[in-house]
XYZ file of N, CA, C and O in Angstrom:
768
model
N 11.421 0.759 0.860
C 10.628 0.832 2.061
C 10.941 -0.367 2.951
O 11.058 -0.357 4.176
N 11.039 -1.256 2.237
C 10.951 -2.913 3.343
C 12.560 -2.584 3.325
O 12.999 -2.743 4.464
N 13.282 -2.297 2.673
C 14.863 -2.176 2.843
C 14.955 -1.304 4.236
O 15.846 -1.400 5.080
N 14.209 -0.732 4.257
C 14.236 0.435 5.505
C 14.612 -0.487 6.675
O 15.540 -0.899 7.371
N 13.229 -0.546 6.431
C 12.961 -1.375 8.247
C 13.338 -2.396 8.275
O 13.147 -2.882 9.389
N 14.197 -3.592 7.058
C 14.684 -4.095 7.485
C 16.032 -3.875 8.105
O 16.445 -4.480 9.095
N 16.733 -2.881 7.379
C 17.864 -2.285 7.455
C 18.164 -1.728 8.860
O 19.296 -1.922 9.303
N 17.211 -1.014 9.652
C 16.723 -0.142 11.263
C 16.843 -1.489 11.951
O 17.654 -1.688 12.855
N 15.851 -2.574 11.406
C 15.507 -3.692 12.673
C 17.044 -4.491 12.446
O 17.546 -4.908 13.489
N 17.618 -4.668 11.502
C 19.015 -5.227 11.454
C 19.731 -4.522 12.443
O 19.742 -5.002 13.577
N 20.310 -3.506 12.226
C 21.338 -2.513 12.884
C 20.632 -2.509 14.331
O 21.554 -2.170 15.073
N 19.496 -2.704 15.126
C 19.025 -3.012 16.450
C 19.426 -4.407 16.777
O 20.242 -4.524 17.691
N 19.028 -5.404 16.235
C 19.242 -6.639 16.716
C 20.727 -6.856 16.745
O 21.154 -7.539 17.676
N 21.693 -6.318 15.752
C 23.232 -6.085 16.085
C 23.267 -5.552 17.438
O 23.633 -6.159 18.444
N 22.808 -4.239 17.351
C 23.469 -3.915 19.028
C 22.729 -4.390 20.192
O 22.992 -4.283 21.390
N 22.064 -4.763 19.782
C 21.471 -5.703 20.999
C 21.829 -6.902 21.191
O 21.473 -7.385 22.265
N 22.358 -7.479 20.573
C 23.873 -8.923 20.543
C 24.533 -8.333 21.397
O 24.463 -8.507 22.614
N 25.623 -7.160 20.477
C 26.345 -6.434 20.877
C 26.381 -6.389 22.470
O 27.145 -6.776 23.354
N 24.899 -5.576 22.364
C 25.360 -5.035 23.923
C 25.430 -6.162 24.879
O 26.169 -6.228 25.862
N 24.165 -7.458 24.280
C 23.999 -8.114 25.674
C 25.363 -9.088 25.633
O 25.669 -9.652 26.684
N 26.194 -9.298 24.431
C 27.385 -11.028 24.591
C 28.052 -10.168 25.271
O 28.312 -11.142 25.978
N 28.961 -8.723 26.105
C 29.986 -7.987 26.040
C 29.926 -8.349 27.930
O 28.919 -7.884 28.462
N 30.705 -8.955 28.692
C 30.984 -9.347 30.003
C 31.376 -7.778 30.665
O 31.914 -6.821 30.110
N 31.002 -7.896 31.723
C 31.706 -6.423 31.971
C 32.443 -6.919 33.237
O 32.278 -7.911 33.948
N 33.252 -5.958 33.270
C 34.692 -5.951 33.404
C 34.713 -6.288 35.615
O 33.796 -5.967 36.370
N 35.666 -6.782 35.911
C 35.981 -7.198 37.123
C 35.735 -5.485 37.954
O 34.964 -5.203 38.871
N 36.647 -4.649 37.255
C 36.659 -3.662 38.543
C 37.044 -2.630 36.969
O 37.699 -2.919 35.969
N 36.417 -1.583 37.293
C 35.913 0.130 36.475
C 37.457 0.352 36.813
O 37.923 0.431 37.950
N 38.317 0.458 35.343
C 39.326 1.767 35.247
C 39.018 3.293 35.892
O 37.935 3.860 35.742
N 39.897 3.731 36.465
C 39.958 4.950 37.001
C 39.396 5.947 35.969
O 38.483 6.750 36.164
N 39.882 5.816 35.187
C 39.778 6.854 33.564
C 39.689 5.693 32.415
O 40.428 4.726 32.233
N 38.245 6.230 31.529
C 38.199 5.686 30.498
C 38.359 6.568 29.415
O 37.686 7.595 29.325
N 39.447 6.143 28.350
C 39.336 7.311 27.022
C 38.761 6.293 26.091
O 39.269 5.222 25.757
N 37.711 6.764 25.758
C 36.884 6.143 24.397
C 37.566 7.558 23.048
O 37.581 8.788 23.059
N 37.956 6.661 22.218
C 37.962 7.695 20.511
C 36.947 7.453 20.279
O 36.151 6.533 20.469
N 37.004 8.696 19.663
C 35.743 8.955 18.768
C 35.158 7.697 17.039
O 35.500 8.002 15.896
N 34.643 6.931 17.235
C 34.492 6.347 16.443
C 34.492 6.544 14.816
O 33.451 7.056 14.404
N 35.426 6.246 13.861
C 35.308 6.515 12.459
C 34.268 5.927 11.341
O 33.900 6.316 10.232
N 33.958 4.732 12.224
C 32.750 3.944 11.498
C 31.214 4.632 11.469
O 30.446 4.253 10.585
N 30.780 5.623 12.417
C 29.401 5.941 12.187
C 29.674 7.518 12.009
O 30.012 8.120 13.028
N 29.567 8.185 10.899
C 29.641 9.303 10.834
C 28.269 10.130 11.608
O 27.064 9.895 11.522
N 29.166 11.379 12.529
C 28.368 12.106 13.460
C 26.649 12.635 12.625
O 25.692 12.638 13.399
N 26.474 12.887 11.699
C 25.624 13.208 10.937
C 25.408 12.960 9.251
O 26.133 13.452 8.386
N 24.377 12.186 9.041
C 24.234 11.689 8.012
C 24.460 12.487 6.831
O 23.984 13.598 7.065
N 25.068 12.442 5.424
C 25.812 13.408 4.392
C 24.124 13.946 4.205
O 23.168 13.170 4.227
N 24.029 15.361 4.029
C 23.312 15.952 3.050
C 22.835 15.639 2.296
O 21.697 15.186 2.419
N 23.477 15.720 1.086
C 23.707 15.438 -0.161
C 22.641 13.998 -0.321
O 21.534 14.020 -0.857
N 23.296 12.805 0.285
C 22.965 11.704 0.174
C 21.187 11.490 0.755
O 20.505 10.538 0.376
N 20.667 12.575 1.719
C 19.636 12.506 2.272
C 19.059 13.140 1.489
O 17.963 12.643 1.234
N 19.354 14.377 0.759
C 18.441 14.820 0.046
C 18.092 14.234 -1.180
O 16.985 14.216 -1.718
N 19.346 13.671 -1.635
C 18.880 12.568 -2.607
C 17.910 11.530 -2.659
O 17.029 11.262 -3.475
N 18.399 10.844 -1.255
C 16.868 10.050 -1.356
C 15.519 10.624 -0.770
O 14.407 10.121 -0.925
N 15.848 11.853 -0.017
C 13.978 12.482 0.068
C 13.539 12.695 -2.245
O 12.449 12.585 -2.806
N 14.316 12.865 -2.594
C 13.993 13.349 -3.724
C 13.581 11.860 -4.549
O 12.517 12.021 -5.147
N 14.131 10.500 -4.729
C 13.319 9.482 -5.017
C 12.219 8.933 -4.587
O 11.351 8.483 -5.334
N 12.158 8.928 -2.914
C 10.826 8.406 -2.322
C 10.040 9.844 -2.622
O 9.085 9.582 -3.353
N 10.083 10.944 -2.392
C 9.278 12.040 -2.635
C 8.175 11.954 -3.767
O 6.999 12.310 -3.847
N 9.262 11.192 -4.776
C 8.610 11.373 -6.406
C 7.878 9.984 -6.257
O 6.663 9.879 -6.426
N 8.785 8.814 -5.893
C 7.185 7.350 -6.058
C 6.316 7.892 -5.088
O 5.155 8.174 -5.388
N 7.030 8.166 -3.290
C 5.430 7.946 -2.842
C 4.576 9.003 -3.550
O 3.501 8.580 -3.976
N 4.833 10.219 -3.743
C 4.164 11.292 -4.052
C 2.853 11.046 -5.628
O 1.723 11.458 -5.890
N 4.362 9.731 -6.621
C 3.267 9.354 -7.441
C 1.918 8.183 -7.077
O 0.756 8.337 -7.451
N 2.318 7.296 -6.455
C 1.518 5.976 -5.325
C 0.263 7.267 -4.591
O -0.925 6.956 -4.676
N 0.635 8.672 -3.899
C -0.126 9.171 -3.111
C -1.561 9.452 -4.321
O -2.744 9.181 -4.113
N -1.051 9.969 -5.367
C -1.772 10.622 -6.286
C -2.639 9.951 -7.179
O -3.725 10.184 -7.711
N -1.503 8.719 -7.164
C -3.083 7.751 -8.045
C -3.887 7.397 -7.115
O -5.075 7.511 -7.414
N -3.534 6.796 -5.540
C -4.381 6.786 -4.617
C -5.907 7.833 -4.917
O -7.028 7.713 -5.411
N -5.348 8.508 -4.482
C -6.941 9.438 -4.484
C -7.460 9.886 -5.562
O -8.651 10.194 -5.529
N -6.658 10.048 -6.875
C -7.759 9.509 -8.378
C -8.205 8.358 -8.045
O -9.430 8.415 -7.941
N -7.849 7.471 -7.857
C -8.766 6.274 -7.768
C -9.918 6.109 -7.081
O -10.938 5.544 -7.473
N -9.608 6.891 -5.505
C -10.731 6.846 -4.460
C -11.602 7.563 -5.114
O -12.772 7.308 -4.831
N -11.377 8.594 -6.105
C -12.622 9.892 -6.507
C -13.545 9.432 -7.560
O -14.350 10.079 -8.229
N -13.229 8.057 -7.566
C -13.964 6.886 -9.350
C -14.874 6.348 -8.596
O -14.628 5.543 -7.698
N -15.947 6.741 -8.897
C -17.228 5.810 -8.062
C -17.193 4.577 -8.314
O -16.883 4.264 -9.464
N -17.388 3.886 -7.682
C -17.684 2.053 -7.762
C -18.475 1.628 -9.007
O -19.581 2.152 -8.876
N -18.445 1.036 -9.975
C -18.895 0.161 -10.658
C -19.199 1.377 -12.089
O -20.040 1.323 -12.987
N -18.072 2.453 -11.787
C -18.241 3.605 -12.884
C -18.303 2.929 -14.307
O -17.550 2.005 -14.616
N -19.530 3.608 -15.389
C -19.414 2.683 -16.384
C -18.315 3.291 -17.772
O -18.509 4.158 -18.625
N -17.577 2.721 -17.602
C -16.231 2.848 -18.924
C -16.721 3.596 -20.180
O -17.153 2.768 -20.982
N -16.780 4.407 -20.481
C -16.877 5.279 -21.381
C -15.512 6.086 -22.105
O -14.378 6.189 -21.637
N -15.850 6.419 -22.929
C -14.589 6.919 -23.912
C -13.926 8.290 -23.227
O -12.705 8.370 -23.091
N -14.748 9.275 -22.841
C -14.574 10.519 -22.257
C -13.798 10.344 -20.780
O -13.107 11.205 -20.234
N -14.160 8.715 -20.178
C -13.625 8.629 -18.754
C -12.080 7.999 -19.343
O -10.917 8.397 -19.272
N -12.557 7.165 -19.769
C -10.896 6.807 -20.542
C -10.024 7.975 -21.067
O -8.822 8.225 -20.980
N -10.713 8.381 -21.445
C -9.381 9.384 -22.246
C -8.932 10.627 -20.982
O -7.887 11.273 -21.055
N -9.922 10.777 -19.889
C -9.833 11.639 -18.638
C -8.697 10.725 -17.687
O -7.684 11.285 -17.267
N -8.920 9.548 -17.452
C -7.709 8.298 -17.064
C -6.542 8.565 -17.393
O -5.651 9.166 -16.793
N -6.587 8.030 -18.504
C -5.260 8.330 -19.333
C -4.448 9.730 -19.411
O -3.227 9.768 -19.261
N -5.318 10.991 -19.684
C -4.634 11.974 -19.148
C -4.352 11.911 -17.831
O -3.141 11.951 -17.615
N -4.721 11.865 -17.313
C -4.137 11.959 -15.889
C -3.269 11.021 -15.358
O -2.799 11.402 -14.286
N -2.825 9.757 -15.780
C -1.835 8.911 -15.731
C -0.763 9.253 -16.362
O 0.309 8.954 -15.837
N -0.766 9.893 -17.515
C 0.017 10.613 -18.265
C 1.065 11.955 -17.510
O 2.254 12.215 -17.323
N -0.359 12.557 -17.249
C 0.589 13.558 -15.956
C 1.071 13.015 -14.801
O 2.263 13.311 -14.723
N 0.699 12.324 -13.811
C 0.974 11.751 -13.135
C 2.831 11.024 -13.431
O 3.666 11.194 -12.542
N 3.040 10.608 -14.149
C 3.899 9.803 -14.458
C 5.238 10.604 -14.933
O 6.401 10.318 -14.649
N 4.600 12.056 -16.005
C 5.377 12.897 -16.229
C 5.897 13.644 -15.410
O 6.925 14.243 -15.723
N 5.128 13.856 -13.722
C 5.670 14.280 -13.089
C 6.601 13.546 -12.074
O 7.279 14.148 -11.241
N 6.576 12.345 -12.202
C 7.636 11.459 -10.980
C 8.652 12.099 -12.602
O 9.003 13.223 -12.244
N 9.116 11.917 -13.829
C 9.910 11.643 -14.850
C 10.770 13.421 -14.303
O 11.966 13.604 -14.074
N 9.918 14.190 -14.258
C 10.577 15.647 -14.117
C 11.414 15.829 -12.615
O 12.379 16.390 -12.096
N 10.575 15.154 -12.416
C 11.216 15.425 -10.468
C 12.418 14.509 -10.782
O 13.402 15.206 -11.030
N 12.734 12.907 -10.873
C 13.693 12.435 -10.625
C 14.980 13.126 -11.829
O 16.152 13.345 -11.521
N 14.310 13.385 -13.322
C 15.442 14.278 -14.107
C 16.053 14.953 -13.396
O 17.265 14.766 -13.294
N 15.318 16.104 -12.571
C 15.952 17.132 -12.142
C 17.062 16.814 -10.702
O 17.767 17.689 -10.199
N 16.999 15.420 -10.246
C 17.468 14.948 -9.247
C 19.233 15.301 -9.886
O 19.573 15.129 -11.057
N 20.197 15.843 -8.701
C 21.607 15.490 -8.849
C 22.368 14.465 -9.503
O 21.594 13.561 -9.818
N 23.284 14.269 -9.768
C 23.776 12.871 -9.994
C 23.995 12.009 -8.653
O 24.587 12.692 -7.816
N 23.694 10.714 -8.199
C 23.499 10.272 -7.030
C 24.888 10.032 -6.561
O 25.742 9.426 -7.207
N 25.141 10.889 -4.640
C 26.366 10.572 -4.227
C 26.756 8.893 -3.760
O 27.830 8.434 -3.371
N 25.855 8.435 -3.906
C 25.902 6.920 -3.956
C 25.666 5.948 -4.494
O 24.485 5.709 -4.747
N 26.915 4.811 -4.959
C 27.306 4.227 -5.472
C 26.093 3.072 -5.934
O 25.735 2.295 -5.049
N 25.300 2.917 -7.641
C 24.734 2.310 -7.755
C 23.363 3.419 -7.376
O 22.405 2.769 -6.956
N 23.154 4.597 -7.427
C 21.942 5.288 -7.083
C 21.193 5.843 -8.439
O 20.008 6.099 -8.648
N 22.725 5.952 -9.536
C 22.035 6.302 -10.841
C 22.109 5.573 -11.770
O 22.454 5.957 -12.887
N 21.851 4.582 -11.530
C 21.631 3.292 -12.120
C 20.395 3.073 -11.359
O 19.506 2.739 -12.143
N 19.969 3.128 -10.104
C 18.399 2.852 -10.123
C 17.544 4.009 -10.308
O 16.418 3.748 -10.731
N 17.851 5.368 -10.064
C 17.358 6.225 -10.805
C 17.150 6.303 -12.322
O 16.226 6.943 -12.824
N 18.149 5.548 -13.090
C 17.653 5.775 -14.428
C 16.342 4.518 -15.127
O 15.733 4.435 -16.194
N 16.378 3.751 -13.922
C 15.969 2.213 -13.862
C 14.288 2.849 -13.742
O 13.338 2.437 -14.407
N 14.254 3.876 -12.779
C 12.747 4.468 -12.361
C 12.155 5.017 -13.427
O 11.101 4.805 -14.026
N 13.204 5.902 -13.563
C 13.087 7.189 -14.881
C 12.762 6.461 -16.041
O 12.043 7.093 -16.815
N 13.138 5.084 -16.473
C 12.682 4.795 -17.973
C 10.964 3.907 -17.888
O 9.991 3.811 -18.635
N 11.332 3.429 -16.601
C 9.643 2.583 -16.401
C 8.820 3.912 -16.344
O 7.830 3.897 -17.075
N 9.017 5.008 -15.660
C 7.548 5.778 -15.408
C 7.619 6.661 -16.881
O 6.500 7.048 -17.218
N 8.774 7.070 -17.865
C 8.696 7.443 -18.899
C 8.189 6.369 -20.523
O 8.179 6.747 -21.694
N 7.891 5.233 -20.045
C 7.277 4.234 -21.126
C 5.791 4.192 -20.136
O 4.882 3.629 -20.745
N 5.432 4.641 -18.860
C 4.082 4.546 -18.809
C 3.651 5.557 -19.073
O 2.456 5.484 -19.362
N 4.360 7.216 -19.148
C 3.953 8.425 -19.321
C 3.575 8.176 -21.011
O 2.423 8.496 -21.305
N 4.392 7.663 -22.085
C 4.472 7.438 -23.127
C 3.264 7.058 -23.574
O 2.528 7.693 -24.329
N 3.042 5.791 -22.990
C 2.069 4.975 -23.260
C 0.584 5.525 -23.113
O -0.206 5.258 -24.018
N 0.156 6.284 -22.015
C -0.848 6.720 -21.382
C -1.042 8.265 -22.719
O -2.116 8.606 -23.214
N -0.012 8.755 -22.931
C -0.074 10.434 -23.986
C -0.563 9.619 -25.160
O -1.680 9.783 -25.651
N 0.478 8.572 -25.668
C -0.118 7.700 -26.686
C -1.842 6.932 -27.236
O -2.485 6.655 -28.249
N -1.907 6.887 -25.882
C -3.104 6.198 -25.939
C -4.802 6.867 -26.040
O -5.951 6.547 -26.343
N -4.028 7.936 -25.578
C -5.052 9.292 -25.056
C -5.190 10.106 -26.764
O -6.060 10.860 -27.199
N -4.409 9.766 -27.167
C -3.885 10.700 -28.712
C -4.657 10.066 -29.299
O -5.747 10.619 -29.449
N -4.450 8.216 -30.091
C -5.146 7.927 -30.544
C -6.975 7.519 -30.182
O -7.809 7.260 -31.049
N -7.199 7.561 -28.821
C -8.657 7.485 -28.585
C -9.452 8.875 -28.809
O -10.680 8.925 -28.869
N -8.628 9.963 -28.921
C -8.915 11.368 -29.032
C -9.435 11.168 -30.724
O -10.518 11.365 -31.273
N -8.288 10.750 -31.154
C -8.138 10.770 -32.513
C -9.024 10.231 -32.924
O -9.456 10.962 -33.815
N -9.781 9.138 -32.837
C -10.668 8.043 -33.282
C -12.433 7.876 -32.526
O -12.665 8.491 -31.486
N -13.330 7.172 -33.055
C -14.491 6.741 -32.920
C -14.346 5.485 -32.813
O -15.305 5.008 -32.206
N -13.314 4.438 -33.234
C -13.886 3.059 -33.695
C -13.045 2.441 -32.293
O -12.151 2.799 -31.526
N -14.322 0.820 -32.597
C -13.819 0.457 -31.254
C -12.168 0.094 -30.991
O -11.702 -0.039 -29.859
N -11.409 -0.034 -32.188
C -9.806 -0.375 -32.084
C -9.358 0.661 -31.433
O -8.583 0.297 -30.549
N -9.496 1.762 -31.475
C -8.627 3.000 -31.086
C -9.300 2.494 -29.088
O -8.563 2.940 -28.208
N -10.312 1.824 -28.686
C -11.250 2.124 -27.691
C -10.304 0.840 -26.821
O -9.929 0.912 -25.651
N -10.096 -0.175 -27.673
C -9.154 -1.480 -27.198
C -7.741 -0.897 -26.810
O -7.089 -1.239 -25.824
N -7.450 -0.141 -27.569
C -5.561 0.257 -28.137
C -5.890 1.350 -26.744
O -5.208 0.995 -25.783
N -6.580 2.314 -26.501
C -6.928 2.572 -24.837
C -6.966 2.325 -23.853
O -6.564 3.051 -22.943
N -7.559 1.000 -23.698
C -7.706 -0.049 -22.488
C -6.194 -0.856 -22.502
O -5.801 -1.291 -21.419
N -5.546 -1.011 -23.428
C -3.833 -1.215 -23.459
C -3.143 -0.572 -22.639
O -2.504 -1.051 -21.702
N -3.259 0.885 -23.032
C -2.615 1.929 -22.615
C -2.655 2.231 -21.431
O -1.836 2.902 -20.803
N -3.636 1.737 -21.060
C -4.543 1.976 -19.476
C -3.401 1.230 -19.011
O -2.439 1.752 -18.446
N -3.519 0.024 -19.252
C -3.076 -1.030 -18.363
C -1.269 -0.527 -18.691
O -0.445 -0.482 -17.778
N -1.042 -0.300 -19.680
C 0.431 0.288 -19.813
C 0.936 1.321 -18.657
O 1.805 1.138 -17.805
N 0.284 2.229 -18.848
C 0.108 3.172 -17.815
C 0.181 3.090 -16.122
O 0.785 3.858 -15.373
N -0.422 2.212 -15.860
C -0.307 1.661 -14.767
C 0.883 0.632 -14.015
O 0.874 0.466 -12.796
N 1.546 0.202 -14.605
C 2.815 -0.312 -14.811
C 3.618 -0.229 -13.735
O 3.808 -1.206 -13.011
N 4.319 1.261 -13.463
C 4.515 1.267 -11.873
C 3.732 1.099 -10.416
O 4.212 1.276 -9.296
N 2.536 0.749 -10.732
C 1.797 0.692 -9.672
C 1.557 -0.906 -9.638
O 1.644 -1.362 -8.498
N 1.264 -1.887 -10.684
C 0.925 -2.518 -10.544
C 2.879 -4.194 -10.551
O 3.017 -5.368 -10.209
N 3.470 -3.474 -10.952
C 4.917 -3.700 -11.229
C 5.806 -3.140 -10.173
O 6.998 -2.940 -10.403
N 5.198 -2.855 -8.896
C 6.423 -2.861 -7.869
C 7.441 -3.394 -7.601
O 7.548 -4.559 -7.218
N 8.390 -2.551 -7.779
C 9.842 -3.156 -7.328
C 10.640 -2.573 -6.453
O 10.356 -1.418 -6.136
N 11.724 -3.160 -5.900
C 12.742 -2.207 -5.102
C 13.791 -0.997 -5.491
O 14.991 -1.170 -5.710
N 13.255 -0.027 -5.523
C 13.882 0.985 -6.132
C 15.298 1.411 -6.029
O 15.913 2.259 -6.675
N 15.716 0.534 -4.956
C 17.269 0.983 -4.635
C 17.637 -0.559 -4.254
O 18.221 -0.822 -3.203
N 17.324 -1.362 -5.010
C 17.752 -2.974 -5.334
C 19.919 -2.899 -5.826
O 20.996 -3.357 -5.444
N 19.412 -2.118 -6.721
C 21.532 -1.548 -6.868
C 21.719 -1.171 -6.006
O 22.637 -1.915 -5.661
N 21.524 -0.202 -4.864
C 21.591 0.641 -3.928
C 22.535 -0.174 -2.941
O 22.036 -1.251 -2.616
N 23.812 0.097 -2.379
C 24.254 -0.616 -1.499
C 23.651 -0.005 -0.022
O 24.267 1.014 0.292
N 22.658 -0.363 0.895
C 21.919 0.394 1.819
C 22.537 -0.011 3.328
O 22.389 0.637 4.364
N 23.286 -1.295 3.150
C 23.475 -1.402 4.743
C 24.911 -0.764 5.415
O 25.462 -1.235 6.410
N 25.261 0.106 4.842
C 26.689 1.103 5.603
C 26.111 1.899 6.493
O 25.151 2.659 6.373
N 26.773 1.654 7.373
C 26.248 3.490 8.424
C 25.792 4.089 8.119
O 24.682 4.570 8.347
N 27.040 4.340 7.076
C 26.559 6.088 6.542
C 25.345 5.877 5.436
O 24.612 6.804 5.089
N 25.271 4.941 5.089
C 23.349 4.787 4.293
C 22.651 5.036 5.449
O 21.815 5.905 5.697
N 23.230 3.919 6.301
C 21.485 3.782 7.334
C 21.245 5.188 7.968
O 20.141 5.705 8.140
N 22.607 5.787 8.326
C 21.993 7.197 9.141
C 21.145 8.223 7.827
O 20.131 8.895 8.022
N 21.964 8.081 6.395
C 20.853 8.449 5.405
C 19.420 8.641 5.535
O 18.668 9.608 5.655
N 19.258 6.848 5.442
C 17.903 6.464 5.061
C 16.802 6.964 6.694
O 15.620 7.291 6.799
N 17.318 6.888 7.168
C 16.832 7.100 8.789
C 16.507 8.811 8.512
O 15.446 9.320 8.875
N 17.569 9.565 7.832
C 17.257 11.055 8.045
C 16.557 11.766 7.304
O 16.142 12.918 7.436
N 16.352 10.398 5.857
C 15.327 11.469 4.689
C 13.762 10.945 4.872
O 13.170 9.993 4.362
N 13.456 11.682 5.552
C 12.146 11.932 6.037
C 10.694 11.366 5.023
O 9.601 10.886 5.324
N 11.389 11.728 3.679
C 10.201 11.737 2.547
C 10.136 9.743 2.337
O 9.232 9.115 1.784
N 11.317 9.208 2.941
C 11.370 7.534 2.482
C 10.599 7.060 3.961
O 10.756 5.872 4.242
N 9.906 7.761 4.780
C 9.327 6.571 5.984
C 8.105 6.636 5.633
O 7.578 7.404 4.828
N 7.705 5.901 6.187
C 6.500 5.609 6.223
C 5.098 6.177 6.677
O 4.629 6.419 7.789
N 4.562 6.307 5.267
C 3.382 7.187 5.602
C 3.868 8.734 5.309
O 3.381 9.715 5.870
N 4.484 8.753 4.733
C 5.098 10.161 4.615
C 4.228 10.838 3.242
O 4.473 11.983 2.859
């Protein structure tokens, strides 16, 4: 996300150097032939856009979802075993579903993309883990250890939310052909 806009506000403040250091010229050629430039491809690859609607899709989509479980927890709710183990399932799913969406993702057409895809895929699959785990044994049990080994899990569970990182940190993002990417997959701006 901050790669974004830094990446947009970079590539502006370039051409705005650009445009303003460039003297213009004593007297206008009769005929100007400009080529067609090879450095900014006319339309950003497919492939590469749908790829990344399909990573931001799956965090923000998981970030959207704990959002409003959370908003639906009344204030000062009192911790009980039945709400815990209702938590935990649902962190569980939650997590299993960013794990299914990015599985099912392509292999990434860019260099260093499945390497942070698999980087996503193993953090939200040790919080999916953790959260089924935790839910199993508090299911399983009465005593307060299984009730502690819960409140672990909790906090296990939560992991990508509370453990933000840059998801496309491998990602080489500042080429053209990224930025017209990142600019075209809709699901990575903001507020999406």
């Amino acid at each position: 996300m901050k790669t974004k806009v830094l990446l947009i506000s970079l590539v502006g403040a370039l051409f705005t150097v650009t445009a303003c250091s460039s003297e213009a010229p004593a007297a206008a050629p009769a005929t100007v032939t400009v080529p067609p430039s090879s450095s900014a491809p006319a339309a950003p690859d497919a492939r590469t856009v749908a790829w990344l609607d399909g990573m931001c899709g799956a965090l923000y989509g998981y970030v959207k979802a704990s959002n409003e479980h959370a908003s639906k927890q009344a204030s000062g709710v009192e911790v009980t075993r039945p709400w815990l183990s209702d938590s935990l399932g649902v962190r569980a799913a939650l997590a299993a579903k960013v794990v299914d969406e990015l599985t099912a993702l392509p292999s990434s057409p860019v260099p260093g993309g499945d390497a942070a895809k698999k980087s996503v895929v193993d953090k939200y699959t040790a919080a999916r883990d953790a959260a089924t785990e935790g839910k199993r044994q508090l299911d399983a049990s009465k005593g307060q250890a299984a009730l502690d080994a819960g409140f672990k899990a909790l906090d296990a569970a939560q992991k990508p939310l509370t453990e933000t990182t840059d998801p496309f940190a491998s990602v080489k993002m500042d080429t053209p052909e990224m930025l017209a990417a990142v600019a075209a997959a809709k699901k990575c701006a903001p507020g999406s």
